[in-house]
């Protein structure tokens, strides 16, 4: 079966099978398909060019994860202002237009230093009426090139996480704390994050998802206003602007340390419970 798949589809399927296997979901795909895909990957190997690209993506993700707030001492983090007041709700039919207005207001933004190195401003992606929203840290190289959030290797992992929840990427809303790529994928400076995040808060207030998932310590810090290690924020549901907020690892961090995927899956299951989503009957779930 794998011989008839184009390379991109095969790579995506192999990656997804590996992700489910890391989660402990052993029965999500039929076993013969898993083995055929993984065997094909092993036997044929990835073409050199694709392997080089994947390596660069992994290195980029690693560098982003290495520079993330998880690795910084709490004392090194500077204070941030209180989040803006909660805006009035927007009727479901008007949300797309309301988001468009925010995008237009941002314009060709030069409000912080990050504009200097950006290629494309990354506003958001997904359904303006989503019940589930993900917030990450900021665009990486792929996102900066395409103008969309989470489209690189970390994005593929996020797509797999969303699919494991029984949802499609188009059914959720995805945004970042900052909308322009920090140089070298470094963590946004507090001044940059504090300048940009009011737009994120406005997006959140418009979409008003039932559940918001903060991906990584930077998103959690600037959303919750808690200078706290990720370990102290995970594992519970936070009240946030009339919504429920759950904190989990950034996909780039999970690429660096795949052992934490099961922990991330536990966080996502918490989100699924809040949303009333059931695990697929065919999934075994993590042990
Ligand atoms: Fe403007 Fe945000 Fe980009 Fe800074 S990161 S230039 S505030 S859009």
Short mmCIF file of C-alpha atoms in Angstrom, two decimals, residues 167-283:
data_model
loop_
_atom_site.label_atom_id
_atom_site.label_comp_id
_atom_site.label_asym_id
_atom_site.label_seq_id
_atom_site.Cartn_x
_atom_site.Cartn_y
_atom_site.Cartn_z
CA UNK A 167 -10.89 17.14 15.26
CA UNK A 168 -9.63 18.71 12.05
CA UNK A 169 -7.23 21.65 11.99
CA UNK A 170 -9.90 23.70 10.18
CA UNK A 171 -12.20 23.24 13.18
CA UNK A 172 -9.89 24.95 15.67
CA UNK A 173 -8.35 28.42 15.82
CA UNK A 174 -4.59 28.86 16.10
CA UNK A 175 -2.61 32.00 16.97
CA UNK A 176 0.59 33.09 18.69
CA UNK A 177 1.67 35.56 21.36
CA UNK A 178 3.70 37.51 18.78
CA UNK A 179 2.85 37.72 15.11
CA UNK A 180 6.32 38.27 13.70
CA UNK A 181 9.23 35.85 13.84
CA UNK A 182 11.81 36.60 16.53
CA UNK A 183 15.34 36.47 15.07
CA UNK A 184 16.86 33.00 15.31
CA UNK A 185 13.60 31.73 16.82
CA UNK A 186 14.50 33.23 20.16
CA UNK A 187 11.86 33.74 22.84
CA UNK A 188 10.07 37.07 22.36
CA UNK A 189 11.31 39.82 24.65
CA UNK A 190 8.74 40.99 27.20
CA UNK A 191 8.47 44.35 25.43
CA UNK A 192 7.69 42.60 22.14
CA UNK A 193 5.20 40.17 23.67
CA UNK A 194 3.51 42.92 25.67
CA UNK A 195 3.21 45.12 22.57
CA UNK A 196 1.73 42.36 20.43
CA UNK A 197 -0.37 40.32 22.87
CA UNK A 198 -3.26 42.83 23.18
CA UNK A 199 -4.14 41.85 19.61
CA UNK A 200 -4.13 38.20 20.67
CA UNK A 201 -6.44 38.98 23.60
CA UNK A 202 -8.81 40.70 21.19
CA UNK A 203 -8.75 37.67 18.88
CA UNK A 204 -9.49 35.42 21.85
CA UNK A 205 -12.38 37.63 22.96
CA UNK A 206 -13.86 37.52 19.45
CA UNK A 207 -13.53 33.77 18.92
CA UNK A 208 -14.38 33.12 22.57
CA UNK A 209 -13.56 29.41 22.44
CA UNK A 210 -14.83 27.16 25.18
CA UNK A 211 -11.32 25.84 25.75
CA UNK A 212 -8.01 27.55 25.12
CA UNK A 213 -4.81 25.50 25.10
CA UNK A 214 -1.59 27.38 25.84
CA UNK A 215 1.30 25.68 24.05
CA UNK A 216 4.41 26.17 26.15
CA UNK A 217 5.53 28.47 28.93
CA UNK A 218 5.64 31.67 26.89
CA UNK A 219 1.97 31.38 25.87
CA UNK A 220 0.96 30.37 29.40
CA UNK A 221 2.92 33.22 30.96
CA UNK A 222 1.49 35.97 28.79
CA UNK A 223 -2.06 34.61 28.87
CA UNK A 224 -2.29 33.87 32.58
CA UNK A 225 0.09 36.51 33.87
CA UNK A 226 1.71 33.87 36.08
CA UNK A 227 5.47 33.75 36.24
CA UNK A 228 5.45 30.09 37.06
CA UNK A 229 7.21 27.00 35.67
CA UNK A 230 5.14 24.95 33.27
CA UNK A 231 4.96 22.07 35.75
CA UNK A 232 2.99 24.25 38.15
CA UNK A 233 0.48 25.27 35.47
CA UNK A 234 -0.18 21.93 33.79
CA UNK A 235 -2.63 19.30 34.99
CA UNK A 236 -5.54 21.57 35.83
CA UNK A 237 -8.14 23.78 34.22
CA UNK A 238 -7.60 27.52 34.71
CA UNK A 239 -10.43 30.05 34.63
CA UNK A 240 -9.53 32.55 31.92
CA UNK A 241 -11.68 35.42 30.62
CA UNK A 242 -14.83 33.33 31.00
CA UNK A 243 -13.19 30.38 29.25
CA UNK A 244 -11.26 27.32 30.34
CA UNK A 245 -7.53 27.36 29.78
CA UNK A 246 -5.30 24.31 29.77
CA UNK A 247 -1.52 24.48 29.63
CA UNK A 248 0.61 21.93 27.84
CA UNK A 249 3.98 21.60 26.17
CA UNK A 250 4.88 23.42 22.97
CA UNK A 251 5.09 20.96 20.05
CA UNK A 252 8.67 22.12 19.40
CA UNK A 253 9.53 21.05 22.94
CA UNK A 254 7.86 17.68 22.31
CA UNK A 255 10.05 17.23 19.23
CA UNK A 256 13.06 17.73 21.48
CA UNK A 257 11.76 15.45 24.22
CA UNK A 258 9.22 12.96 22.77
CA UNK A 259 8.92 11.26 26.17
CA UNK A 260 6.65 14.13 27.19
CA UNK A 261 4.10 13.32 24.48
CA UNK A 262 2.12 11.16 26.86
CA UNK A 263 1.96 14.06 29.30
CA UNK A 264 0.77 16.33 26.51
CA UNK A 265 -1.85 13.75 25.55
CA UNK A 266 -3.11 13.75 29.15
CA UNK A 267 -3.48 17.54 28.90
CA UNK A 268 -5.35 17.24 25.63
CA UNK A 269 -7.64 14.61 27.10
CA UNK A 270 -8.49 17.14 29.80
CA UNK A 271 -9.42 19.59 27.03
CA UNK A 272 -11.48 16.86 25.32
CA UNK A 273 -13.37 16.23 28.55
CA UNK A 274 -14.20 19.93 28.88
CA UNK A 275 -15.40 19.96 25.27
CA UNK A 276 -17.44 16.80 25.67
CA UNK A 277 -15.32 14.99 23.06
CA UNK A 278 -15.03 11.27 23.45
CA UNK A 279 -12.01 9.15 22.65
CA UNK A 280 -12.49 7.18 19.46
CA UNK A 281 -13.81 3.71 20.30
CA UNK A 282 -10.87 2.15 18.47
CA UNK A 283 -8.19 3.94 20.50
#
